[in-house]
Every structure is written in structure tokens, then in C-alpha cells.
PDB file of C-alpha atoms in Angstrom:
ATOM      1  CA  MET A  18      -6.171 -18.032  37.988  1.00 42.00           C
ATOM      2  CA  GLU A  19      -7.171 -20.352  35.120  1.00 45.00           C
ATOM      3  CA  THR A  20      -9.799 -17.829  33.965  1.00 54.00           C
ATOM      4  CA  LEU A  21      -7.171 -15.086  33.881  1.00 54.00           C
ATOM      5  CA  THR A  22      -4.836 -17.303  31.854  1.00 72.00           C
ATOM      6  CA  THR A  23      -7.611 -18.030  29.365  1.00 74.00           C
ATOM      7  CA  LYS A  24      -8.382 -14.335  29.027  1.00 74.00           C
ATOM      8  CA  GLN A  25      -4.734 -13.565  28.462  1.00 73.00           C
ATOM      9  CA  LYS A  26      -4.512 -16.208  25.748  1.00 76.00           C
ATOM     10  CA  ILE A  27      -7.575 -14.809  23.996  1.00 80.00           C
ATOM     11  CA  PHE A  28      -6.279 -11.248  24.340  1.00 78.00           C
ATOM     12  CA  LYS A  29      -2.888 -12.172  22.894  1.00 79.00           C
ATOM     13  CA  SER A  30      -4.203 -14.387  20.091  1.00 87.00           C
ATOM     14  CA  PRO A  31      -3.491 -13.160  16.527  1.00 88.00           C
ATOM     15  CA  VAL A  32      -7.194 -13.163  15.607  1.00 89.00           C
ATOM     16  CA  THR A  33      -8.142 -10.948  18.571  1.00 92.00           C
ATOM     17  CA  LYS A  34      -5.221  -8.627  17.966  1.00 93.00           C
ATOM     18  CA  ILE A  35      -6.050  -8.237  14.265  1.00 94.00           C
ATOM     19  CA  MET A  36      -9.768  -7.655  14.905  1.00 94.00           C
ATOM     20  CA  LEU A  37      -9.159  -5.036  17.609  1.00 94.00           C
ATOM     21  CA  ALA A  38      -6.458  -3.289  15.588  1.00 94.00           C
ATOM     22  CA  LEU A  39      -8.681  -3.129  12.485  1.00 93.00           C
ATOM     23  CA  LEU A  40     -11.606  -1.813  14.545  1.00 94.00           C
ATOM     24  CA  VAL A  41      -9.533   0.938  16.169  1.00 93.00           C
ATOM     25  CA  PHE A  42      -7.775   1.854  12.941  1.00 92.00           C
ATOM     26  CA  MET A  43     -10.900   2.078  10.773  1.00 92.00           C
ATOM     27  CA  THR A  44     -12.642   4.128  13.473  1.00 94.00           C
ATOM     28  CA  VAL A  45      -9.760   6.607  13.373  1.00 93.00           C
ATOM     29  CA  VAL A  46      -9.901   6.763   9.552  1.00 91.00           C
ATOM     30  CA  ILE A  47     -13.668   7.370   9.392  1.00 92.00           C
ATOM     31  CA  ILE A  48     -13.849   9.871  12.258  1.00 93.00           C
ATOM     32  CA  GLY A  49     -10.638  11.577  11.132  1.00 90.00           C
ATOM     33  CA  GLN A  50     -12.024  12.152   7.634  1.00 89.00           C
ATOM     34  CA  GLN A  51     -15.275  13.595   9.022  1.00 92.00           C
ATOM     35  CA  ILE A  52     -13.538  15.974  11.438  1.00 91.00           C
ATOM     36  CA  ALA A  53     -10.954  17.121   8.879  1.00 88.00           C
ATOM     37  CA  SER A  54     -13.645  17.782   6.248  1.00 87.00           C
ATOM     38  CA  LYS A  55     -15.791  19.851   8.615  1.00 89.00           C
ATOM     39  CA  LEU A  56     -12.860  21.917   9.876  1.00 87.00           C
ATOM     40  CA  LEU A  57     -11.230  22.566   6.510  1.00 84.00           C
ATOM     41  CA  VAL A  58     -14.476  23.636   4.831  1.00 85.00           C
ATOM     42  CA  LEU A  59     -14.396  26.638   7.179  1.00 83.00           C
ATOM     43  CA  THR A  60     -11.100  27.819   5.707  1.00 85.00           C
ATOM     44  CA  PRO A  61     -10.713  30.013   2.602  1.00 85.00           C
ATOM     45  CA  LEU A  62      -8.465  27.426   0.971  1.00 82.00           C
ATOM     46  CA  ASP A  63      -9.094  26.089  -2.516  1.00 81.00           C
ATOM     47  CA  LYS A  64     -10.791  22.662  -2.674  1.00 80.00           C
ATOM     48  CA  ASP A  65      -7.631  20.935  -3.947  1.00 77.00           C
ATOM     49  CA  TYR A  66      -5.552  22.302  -1.069  1.00 80.00           C
ATOM     50  CA  ARG A  67      -8.263  21.408   1.443  1.00 84.00           C
ATOM     51  CA  ASN A  68      -8.161  17.838   0.159  1.00 82.00           C
ATOM     52  CA  LEU A  69      -4.375  17.852   0.376  1.00 82.00           C
ATOM     53  CA  LEU A  70      -4.474  18.958   4.015  1.00 86.00           C
ATOM     54  CA  LYS A  71      -7.262  16.484   4.739  1.00 87.00           C
ATOM     55  CA  GLY A  72      -5.129  13.681   3.345  1.00 86.00           C
ATOM     56  CA  LEU A  73      -2.120  14.745   5.412  1.00 88.00           C
ATOM     57  CA  LEU A  74      -4.198  15.038   8.599  1.00 90.00           C
ATOM     58  CA  VAL A  75      -5.914  11.665   8.154  1.00 90.00           C
ATOM     59  CA  SER A  76      -2.625   9.988   7.217  1.00 90.00           C
ATOM     60  CA  SER A  77      -0.924  11.426  10.306  1.00 91.00           C
ATOM     61  CA  ALA A  78      -3.808  10.238  12.500  1.00 92.00           C
ATOM     62  CA  CYS A  79      -3.473   6.749  10.989  1.00 92.00           C
ATOM     63  CA  VAL A  80       0.248   6.548  11.723  1.00 94.00           C
ATOM     64  CA  PHE A  81      -0.084   7.851  15.282  1.00 95.00           C
ATOM     65  CA  SER A  82      -3.055   5.577  16.080  1.00 95.00           C
ATOM     66  CA  TYR A  83      -1.052   2.565  14.840  1.00 96.00           C
ATOM     67  CA  ILE A  84       1.932   3.523  16.992  1.00 95.00           C
ATOM     68  CA  LEU A  85      -0.157   4.172  20.107  1.00 95.00           C
ATOM     69  CA  PHE A  86      -2.288   1.036  19.733  1.00 95.00           C
ATOM     70  CA  PHE A  87       0.569  -1.427  19.366  1.00 95.00           C
ATOM     71  CA  LYS A  88       2.767   0.371  21.882  1.00 94.00           C
ATOM     72  CA  LYS A  89       0.053  -0.223  24.478  1.00 93.00           C
ATOM     73  CA  TYR A  90      -1.106  -3.640  23.222  1.00 92.00           C
ATOM     74  CA  ASP A  91       2.294  -5.247  22.611  1.00 91.00           C
ATOM     75  CA  LYS A  92       4.198  -3.170  25.177  1.00 91.00           C
ATOM     76  CA  ARG A  93       7.094  -2.597  22.779  1.00 92.00           C
ATOM     77  CA  ILE A  94       8.857   0.113  20.821  1.00 93.00           C
ATOM     78  CA  ILE A  95       7.195   0.509  17.419  1.00 95.00           C
ATOM     79  CA  THR A  96       9.980   0.117  14.859  1.00 94.00           C
ATOM     80  CA  GLU A  97       7.668  -0.137  11.830  1.00 96.00           C
ATOM     81  CA  PHE A  98       7.550   3.657  11.681  1.00 95.00           C
ATOM     82  CA  ALA A  99      11.082   4.351  12.850  1.00 92.00           C
ATOM     83  CA  THR A 100      12.537   7.607  11.561  1.00 91.00           C
ATOM     84  CA  LYS A 101      15.974   6.040  11.157  1.00 90.00           C
ATOM     85  CA  GLY A 102      16.486   5.382   7.456  1.00 90.00           C
ATOM     86  CA  ILE A 103      13.141   6.974   6.532  1.00 94.00           C
ATOM     87  CA  ILE A 104      14.630   9.069   3.703  1.00 95.00           C
ATOM     88  CA  LYS A 105      16.415   6.021   2.284  1.00 95.00           C
ATOM     89  CA  ASN A 106      13.276   3.836   2.435  1.00 96.00           C
ATOM     90  CA  ILE A 107      10.981   6.440   0.897  1.00 96.00           C
ATOM     91  CA  SER A 108      13.479   7.338  -1.829  1.00 96.00           C
ATOM     92  CA  LEU A 109      14.098   3.670  -2.672  1.00 96.00           C
ATOM     93  CA  GLY A 110      10.371   2.921  -2.753  1.00 97.00           C
ATOM     94  CA  ILE A 111       9.597   5.848  -5.051  1.00 96.00           C
ATOM     95  CA  LEU A 112      12.476   4.926  -7.375  1.00 97.00           C
ATOM     96  CA  ILE A 113      11.389   1.266  -7.579  1.00 97.00           C
ATOM     97  CA  SER A 114       7.792   2.083  -8.479  1.00 96.00           C
ATOM     98  CA  PHE A 115       8.685   4.867 -10.880  1.00 96.00           C
ATOM     99  CA  VAL A 116      10.872   2.410 -12.802  1.00 97.00           C
ATOM    100  CA  LEU A 117       8.286  -0.397 -12.700  1.00 97.00           C
ATOM    101  CA  GLN A 118       5.424   1.858 -13.817  1.00 96.00           C
ATOM    102  CA  SER A 119       7.551   3.522 -16.493  1.00 96.00           C
ATOM    103  CA  LEU A 120       8.471   0.116 -17.910  1.00 97.00           C
ATOM    104  CA  THR A 121       4.791  -0.852 -17.908  1.00 97.00           C
ATOM    105  CA  ILE A 122       3.872   2.285 -19.851  1.00 96.00           C
ATOM    106  CA  LEU A 123       6.920   1.881 -22.125  1.00 97.00           C
ATOM    107  CA  VAL A 124       5.619  -1.493 -23.357  1.00 97.00           C
ATOM    108  CA  MET A 125       2.352   0.214 -24.273  1.00 97.00           C
ATOM    109  CA  TYR A 126       4.154   3.128 -25.945  1.00 96.00           C
ATOM    110  CA  ILE A 127       6.408   0.890 -28.044  1.00 96.00           C
ATOM    111  CA  ASN A 128       3.339  -0.977 -29.301  1.00 96.00           C
ATOM    112  CA  GLY A 129       1.552   2.274 -30.166  1.00 95.00           C
ATOM    113  CA  TYR A 130      -1.075   1.939 -27.435  1.00 96.00           C
ATOM    114  CA  TYR A 131      -0.016   5.005 -25.392  1.00 96.00           C
ATOM    115  CA  THR A 132      -0.053   8.546 -26.809  1.00 95.00           C
ATOM    116  CA  ILE A 133       0.709  11.841 -25.031  1.00 94.00           C
ATOM    117  CA  LEU A 134      -1.863  14.469 -25.993  1.00 94.00           C
ATOM    118  CA  ASN A 135      -0.835  17.365 -23.765  1.00 94.00           C
ATOM    119  CA  ILE A 136       1.421  18.393 -20.877  1.00 94.00           C
ATOM    120  CA  ASN A 137      -0.530  20.030 -18.046  1.00 93.00           C
ATOM    121  CA  PRO A 138       0.626  22.435 -15.300  1.00 92.00           C
ATOM    122  CA  VAL A 139       2.359  20.863 -12.307  1.00 89.00           C
ATOM    123  CA  SER A 140      -0.599  21.916 -10.123  1.00 85.00           C
ATOM    124  CA  PHE A 141      -2.617  19.158 -11.808  1.00 87.00           C
ATOM    125  CA  ILE A 142      -0.812  16.537  -9.708  1.00 88.00           C
ATOM    126  CA  ILE A 143      -2.221  17.808  -6.388  1.00 83.00           C
ATOM    127  CA  ILE A 144      -5.382  15.678  -6.476  1.00 82.00           C
ATOM    128  CA  PRO A 145      -3.715  12.374  -7.470  1.00 86.00           C
ATOM    129  CA  PHE A 146      -0.884  13.052  -5.006  1.00 86.00           C
ATOM    130  CA  THR A 147      -3.360  13.533  -2.160  1.00 85.00           C
ATOM    131  CA  ILE A 148      -5.468  10.501  -3.045  1.00 84.00           C
ATOM    132  CA  MET A 149      -2.574   8.112  -3.621  1.00 89.00           C
ATOM    133  CA  PHE A 150      -0.609   9.262  -0.569  1.00 89.00           C
ATOM    134  CA  THR A 151      -3.570   8.698   1.753  1.00 90.00           C
ATOM    135  CA  VAL A 152      -4.594   5.394   0.137  1.00 90.00           C
ATOM    136  CA  ALA A 153      -1.047   4.020   0.378  1.00 94.00           C
ATOM    137  CA  ILE A 154      -0.754   4.766   4.099  1.00 94.00           C
ATOM    138  CA  ILE A 155      -4.203   3.388   4.969  1.00 93.00           C
ATOM    139  CA  GLU A 156      -3.887   0.198   2.903  1.00 94.00           C
ATOM    140  CA  GLU A 157      -0.316  -0.559   3.945  1.00 96.00           C
ATOM    141  CA  ILE A 158      -1.095  -0.171   7.630  1.00 96.00           C
ATOM    142  CA  LEU A 159      -4.177  -2.370   7.236  1.00 95.00           C
ATOM    143  CA  VAL A 160      -2.669  -5.147   5.123  1.00 96.00           C
ATOM    144  CA  ARG A 161       1.052  -5.151   5.878  1.00 97.00           C
ATOM    145  CA  GLY A 162       1.201  -3.455   9.296  1.00 96.00           C
ATOM    146  CA  ILE A 163      -1.728  -5.292  10.873  1.00 96.00           C
ATOM    147  CA  ILE A 164      -2.752  -8.409   8.931  1.00 97.00           C
ATOM    148  CA  PHE A 165       0.616  -9.539   7.522  1.00 97.00           C
ATOM    149  CA  ARG A 166       2.801  -8.621  10.495  1.00 97.00           C
ATOM    150  CA  ILE A 167       0.570 -10.254  13.109  1.00 96.00           C
ATOM    151  CA  LEU A 168       0.041 -13.416  11.040  1.00 96.00           C
ATOM    152  CA  GLU A 169       3.777 -13.628  10.429  1.00 96.00           C
ATOM    153  CA  GLU A 170       4.429 -13.832  14.175  1.00 92.00           C
ATOM    154  CA  LYS A 171       2.687 -17.241  14.250  1.00 92.00           C
ATOM    155  CA  LEU A 172       2.533 -18.563  10.692  1.00 95.00           C
ATOM    156  CA  GLY A 173       5.886 -17.353   9.397  1.00 96.00           C
ATOM    157  CA  SER A 174       6.773 -15.061   6.510  1.00 96.00           C
ATOM    158  CA  TYR A 175       5.668 -17.135   3.515  1.00 96.00           C
ATOM    159  CA  ILE A 176       2.230 -18.197   4.762  1.00 97.00           C
ATOM    160  CA  ALA A 177       1.494 -14.694   6.066  1.00 97.00           C
ATOM    161  CA  LEU A 178       2.727 -13.200   2.796  1.00 97.00           C
ATOM    162  CA  THR A 179       0.438 -15.464   0.761  1.00 97.00           C
ATOM    163  CA  ILE A 180      -2.649 -14.877   2.925  1.00 97.00           C
ATOM    164  CA  SER A 181      -2.213 -11.100   3.087  1.00 97.00           C
ATOM    165  CA  SER A 182      -1.505 -10.814  -0.657  1.00 97.00           C
ATOM    166  CA  VAL A 183      -4.584 -12.840  -1.598  1.00 96.00           C
ATOM    167  CA  LEU A 184      -6.689 -10.731   0.789  1.00 96.00           C
ATOM    168  CA  PHE A 185      -5.238  -7.613  -0.825  1.00 95.00           C
ATOM    169  CA  GLY A 186      -6.497  -8.916  -4.176  1.00 93.00           C
ATOM    170  CA  VAL A 187      -9.891  -9.804  -2.695  1.00 93.00           C
ATOM    171  CA  PHE A 188     -10.263  -6.279  -1.260  1.00 90.00           C
ATOM    172  CA  HIS A 189      -9.953  -4.919  -4.824  1.00 90.00           C
ATOM    173  CA  LEU A 190     -12.579  -7.233  -6.339  1.00 89.00           C
ATOM    174  CA  ALA A 191     -15.223  -4.582  -5.708  1.00 87.00           C
ATOM    175  CA  ASN A 192     -13.312  -2.063  -7.851  1.00 88.00           C
ATOM    176  CA  PRO A 193     -14.961  -1.140 -11.175  1.00 89.00           C
ATOM    177  CA  HIS A 194     -13.873  -3.098 -14.257  1.00 88.00           C
ATOM    178  CA  CYS A 195     -12.004  -5.724 -12.230  1.00 90.00           C
ATOM    179  CA  THR A 196     -10.773  -8.696 -14.299  1.00 89.00           C
ATOM    180  CA  LEU A 197      -8.925 -11.940 -13.640  1.00 91.00           C
ATOM    181  CA  LEU A 198      -5.731 -10.361 -14.971  1.00 91.00           C
ATOM    182  CA  SER A 199      -6.095  -7.263 -12.797  1.00 91.00           C
ATOM    183  CA  THR A 200      -6.740  -9.425  -9.725  1.00 93.00           C
ATOM    184  CA  ILE A 201      -3.570 -11.430 -10.404  1.00 94.00           C
ATOM    185  CA  CYS A 202      -1.642  -8.183 -10.723  1.00 93.00           C
ATOM    186  CA  ILE A 203      -3.047  -6.808  -7.439  1.00 94.00           C
ATOM    187  CA  ILE A 204      -2.107 -10.057  -5.682  1.00 96.00           C
ATOM    188  CA  THR A 205       1.385  -9.848  -7.222  1.00 96.00           C
ATOM    189  CA  ALA A 206       1.646  -6.264  -5.982  1.00 95.00           C
ATOM    190  CA  GLY A 207       0.631  -7.551  -2.550  1.00 96.00           C
ATOM    191  CA  PHE A 208       3.573  -9.947  -2.626  1.00 97.00           C
ATOM    192  CA  LEU A 209       5.840  -7.062  -3.667  1.00 97.00           C
ATOM    193  CA  PHE A 210       4.685  -4.763  -0.860  1.00 97.00           C
ATOM    194  CA  GLY A 211       4.913  -7.596   1.678  1.00 97.00           C
ATOM    195  CA  ALA A 212       8.403  -8.578   0.526  1.00 98.00           C
ATOM    196  CA  ALA A 213       9.445  -4.929   0.797  1.00 98.00           C
ATOM    197  CA  PHE A 214       8.252  -4.920   4.411  1.00 98.00           C
ATOM    198  CA  ILE A 215      10.155  -8.118   5.240  1.00 97.00           C
ATOM    199  CA  TYR A 216      13.283  -6.642   3.628  1.00 97.00           C
ATOM    200  CA  SER A 217      13.134  -3.336   5.501  1.00 96.00           C
ATOM    201  CA  ARG A 218      11.040  -4.300   8.564  1.00 95.00           C
ATOM    202  CA  ASN A 219       9.713  -0.795   8.140  1.00 95.00           C
ATOM    203  CA  LEU A 220       6.363   0.330   6.709  1.00 97.00           C
ATOM    204  CA  TRP A 221       7.850   3.377   4.988  1.00 97.00           C
ATOM    205  CA  LEU A 222       9.273   1.274   2.146  1.00 97.00           C
ATOM    206  CA  PRO A 223       6.030  -0.523   1.128  1.00 97.00           C
ATOM    207  CA  ILE A 224       4.088   2.718   1.618  1.00 97.00           C
ATOM    208  CA  ALA A 225       6.472   4.525  -0.735  1.00 97.00           C
ATOM    209  CA  ILE A 226       6.304   1.734  -3.340  1.00 97.00           C
ATOM    210  CA  HIS A 227       2.502   1.619  -3.132  1.00 96.00           C
ATOM    211  CA  PHE A 228       2.145   5.406  -3.316  1.00 95.00           C
ATOM    212  CA  ALA A 229       4.595   5.879  -6.188  1.00 95.00           C
ATOM    213  CA  TRP A 230       3.077   3.029  -8.217  1.00 95.00           C
ATOM    214  CA  ASN A 231      -0.395   4.594  -8.096  1.00 93.00           C
ATOM    215  CA  PHE A 232       0.775   8.196  -8.346  1.00 94.00           C
ATOM    216  CA  THR A 233       3.097   7.598 -11.303  1.00 95.00           C
ATOM    217  CA  GLN A 234       0.308   5.733 -13.073  1.00 94.00           C
ATOM    218  CA  SER A 235      -2.401   8.347 -12.552  1.00 92.00           C
ATOM    219  CA  GLY A 236      -0.681  11.595 -11.590  1.00 92.00           C
ATOM    220  CA  ILE A 237       2.184  11.442 -14.085  1.00 94.00           C
ATOM    221  CA  PHE A 238       1.144   9.236 -17.012  1.00 95.00           C
ATOM    222  CA  GLY A 239      -2.567  10.093 -16.878  1.00 92.00           C
ATOM    223  CA  ALA A 240      -3.841   6.525 -16.767  1.00 92.00           C
ATOM    224  CA  ILE A 241      -6.741   4.967 -14.893  1.00 88.00           C
ATOM    225  CA  THR A 242      -5.796   3.415 -11.553  1.00 89.00           C
ATOM    226  CA  SER A 243      -7.567   0.316 -10.191  1.00 88.00           C
ATOM    227  CA  GLY A 244     -10.650   0.870 -12.337  1.00 83.00           C
ATOM    228  CA  ASN A 245     -11.432   4.255 -10.791  1.00 83.00           C
ATOM    229  CA  GLU A 246     -12.148   7.443 -12.706  1.00 80.00           C
ATOM    230  CA  LYS A 247      -9.223   9.357 -14.170  1.00 82.00           C
ATOM    231  CA  THR A 248      -7.830  12.174 -12.039  1.00 81.00           C
ATOM    232  CA  ASN A 249      -5.957  15.259 -13.181  1.00 85.00           C
ATOM    233  CA  SER A 250      -2.422  14.442 -14.291  1.00 91.00           C
ATOM    234  CA  LEU A 251       0.791  15.964 -15.554  1.00 93.00           C
ATOM    235  CA  LEU A 252       0.488  14.165 -18.885  1.00 93.00           C
ATOM    236  CA  GLU A 253      -2.835  14.031 -20.680  1.00 93.00           C
ATOM    237  CA  SER A 254      -2.767  10.735 -22.530  1.00 93.00           C
ATOM    238  CA  LYS A 255      -4.748   8.420 -24.760  1.00 93.00           C
ATOM    239  CA  ILE A 256      -4.542   4.688 -24.108  1.00 93.00           C
ATOM    240  CA  GLN A 257      -6.091   2.380 -26.653  1.00 94.00           C
ATOM    241  CA  GLY A 258      -5.271  -1.225 -27.476  1.00 94.00           C
ATOM    242  CA  PRO A 259      -5.723  -4.845 -26.368  1.00 95.00           C
ATOM    243  CA  GLU A 260      -6.674  -5.243 -22.727  1.00 94.00           C
ATOM    244  CA  ILE A 261      -3.863  -7.693 -22.026  1.00 95.00           C
ATOM    245  CA  ILE A 262      -1.315  -4.900 -22.714  1.00 96.00           C
ATOM    246  CA  THR A 263      -3.239  -1.759 -21.700  1.00 95.00           C
ATOM    247  CA  GLY A 264      -5.193  -3.182 -18.764  1.00 93.00           C
ATOM    248  CA  GLY A 265      -8.412  -1.944 -20.351  1.00 91.00           C
ATOM    249  CA  GLU A 266     -10.706   0.095 -18.128  1.00 91.00           C
ATOM    250  CA  PHE A 267      -8.941  -1.118 -14.981  1.00 93.00           C
ATOM    251  CA  GLY A 268      -5.747   0.687 -15.988  1.00 91.00           C
ATOM    252  CA  PRO A 269      -2.162  -0.388 -16.863  1.00 93.00           C
ATOM    253  CA  GLU A 270      -1.776  -2.223 -13.545  1.00 91.00           C
ATOM    254  CA  GLY A 271      -4.198  -4.767 -14.983  1.00 91.00           C
ATOM    255  CA  SER A 272      -1.791  -5.629 -17.815  1.00 94.00           C
ATOM    256  CA  ILE A 273       0.418  -8.669 -18.333  1.00 96.00           C
ATOM    257  CA  GLN A 274       3.643  -6.637 -18.318  1.00 96.00           C
ATOM    258  CA  ALA A 275       2.737  -5.092 -14.953  1.00 95.00           C
ATOM    259  CA  ILE A 276       2.462  -8.604 -13.500  1.00 95.00           C
ATOM    260  CA  VAL A 277       5.841  -9.572 -14.981  1.00 97.00           C
ATOM    261  CA  PHE A 278       7.671  -6.461 -13.761  1.00 97.00           C
ATOM    262  CA  CYS A 279       6.148  -6.584 -10.245  1.00 96.00           C
ATOM    263  CA  GLY A 280       6.865 -10.318 -10.079  1.00 97.00           C
ATOM    264  CA  LEU A 281      10.517  -9.790 -10.991  1.00 97.00           C
ATOM    265  CA  ALA A 282      10.870  -7.054  -8.353  1.00 97.00           C
ATOM    266  CA  THR A 283       9.319  -9.388  -5.757  1.00 97.00           C
ATOM    267  CA  ILE A 284      11.746 -12.194  -6.635  1.00 97.00           C
ATOM    268  CA  LEU A 285      14.671  -9.787  -6.297  1.00 97.00           C
ATOM    269  CA  PHE A 286      13.455  -8.718  -2.856  1.00 97.00           C
ATOM    270  CA  LEU A 287      13.037 -12.358  -1.764  1.00 97.00           C
ATOM    271  CA  ILE A 288      16.585 -13.189  -2.917  1.00 97.00           C
ATOM    272  CA  LEU A 289      17.938 -10.299  -0.815  1.00 97.00           C
ATOM    273  CA  ILE A 290      15.742 -11.342   2.128  1.00 97.00           C
ATOM    274  CA  HIS A 291      17.112 -14.888   2.052  1.00 95.00           C
ATOM    275  CA  LYS A 292      20.698 -13.662   1.794  1.00 96.00           C
ATOM    276  CA  GLN A 293      20.123 -11.517   4.878  1.00 95.00           C
ATOM    277  CA  ASN A 294      18.277 -14.337   6.684  1.00 95.00           C
ATOM    278  CA  LYS A 295      15.170 -12.238   7.345  1.00 95.00           C
ATOM    279  CA  ILE A 296      12.558 -14.948   6.737  1.00 94.00           C
ATOM    280  CA  ILE A 297      10.582 -15.914   9.858  1.00 93.00           C
ATOM    281  CA  LYS A 298       9.671 -19.594  10.168  1.00 93.00           C
ATOM    282  CA  PRO A 299       6.230 -20.811  11.321  1.00 93.00           C
ATOM    283  CA  TYR A 300       6.002 -21.372  15.091  1.00 88.00           C
ATOM    284  CA  TRP A 301       5.917 -25.156  14.649  1.00 89.00           C
ATOM    285  CA  LYS A 302       9.330 -25.109  12.917  1.00 84.00           C
ATOM    286  CA  ARG A 303      11.130 -22.917  15.422  1.00 78.00           C
TER     287      ARG A 303
END
């Protein structure tokens, strides 16, 4: 009986739950990408549309694997991907990031560091849309859905928010052209995405914010995102100026104004969260 109790404690511990969830989830991502690639290459579809379908298939597999895993593991209804309010959460998330990214670019434009060279066909947004949509779902499930949410159950909202946001920044250290400023901005974005999850208790809102931030930056304004190579975009642009304002080769999200705007949005979310009493206390204070 004591052995069974010990096993149950280990099985239900946050560390075990996080490790198993990450293992299952990453297995689904890797295998899903391989299967989708091999199947879609057999179709007559254009490469861009194959990538779009691949992203949708992998993203769907990620969502369903998350729901199935925690439904079985926690024996509960999975509300993080509830369809109730999904349109509201996605619309709000897209609006928030479009405004934040537009303000970031506006600071560059006013200072003469951002110039529009050409307006491309709408079809040019397919690649960045596919990439950013898939990345947002994978990263938000990993960091907010698994790491943050499980840590929050024991450590409370603020400690879990800090740990998950710092880890989010650490995960991006391997990105090309990473700087101290860009790392601070990624950590700040982590706080924003985490606060959005606490506010909505739904992963659709942080996914939408994350997706729209990256997509608006690369797919609309034609800027580099997280140090990666430029993708096709609606606006072909030239960005040139001091790194503290332009973000340099990491992209505008590595700029000082991006940190300020994301920080202000996070504070606003936290104010609303406190007003609605949605903060979870650490287990030792309950």
C-alpha cells in the first residue's frame, strides 16, 4: 500500500507531469511533421500550399494530443481549448498584437529607420502565415499549456509566470543574432503571453497574440523575426538604423520600444487579472 502511494505521488508530481507531457507532445510534433511531409509531397499542390496544409495538420495534431493527454492524465475536462469564446479570444489576441507591432514599427518609421519599398501580392503572406501559425501553437502549448499551467498549480501564478517567461527567453538564446535586449524582450513577451492565459484561462488568446505578433512583424511589415531569415511579406521594406530602435539583425522585437509596449500590455492584463481575482496563490499560502 505504501509503495502504491509513493508511485501515485511521483506520478502526480509537477516534474513528472511536465516531463511526460513534453515527451509525448514533442514526439507528436516530430512524427507529425515527418508523416505530413511524406504524404503531401505526393500531391500536385504547390510547395507553399503543401507547407500550409502541413502546418494545419501538425497544429491540429498538437492540439488534439494535448487534449487527449491531459484528459487521461488529469481525468478532467480540458477547458484550455474550449470552443466557447474562441472567436472573441482569437480576435482580441490578433488585435492586441497588431496594435503592439504597429506601434513598434511606427517608432522606427517616425525616426526614418523604416521605409516601404514595394507592396507585394497577398499570396506572399502564405509562407509567414504558415510558419507563425504553427510556431505559435507549438510554443504556447509547450510553455504556457504545459510548463506554466502545471507549475502554477503548486507555485502560484507569479512564480510560475516568472519561471516560464525566463525559460521562454532561454529557449530563444540559440536564435541567430540574439542580444541582451532581444532576450529581455522575449522574456517580456513571455510575461505577456502568460498573463493573457491567466486572464482568459484559455490557450487561444496567448496563441493568437503570439501568432499575430510574429506574423504582423514578418508577413505584413517585412521585418526579420527572432533573428531568422526574412520570409515573403505583403510589404517589402528596408530597415536601417540604431539597433536599440530597429532591433538590428534580430528584428524589431529586439528593440527598446517593443519591450515598453509589451510591458505596458502585460501590466494592463495583470490589473484586469487582479480586479477579477484570477491570481492563484502558492500552495503554502492557501
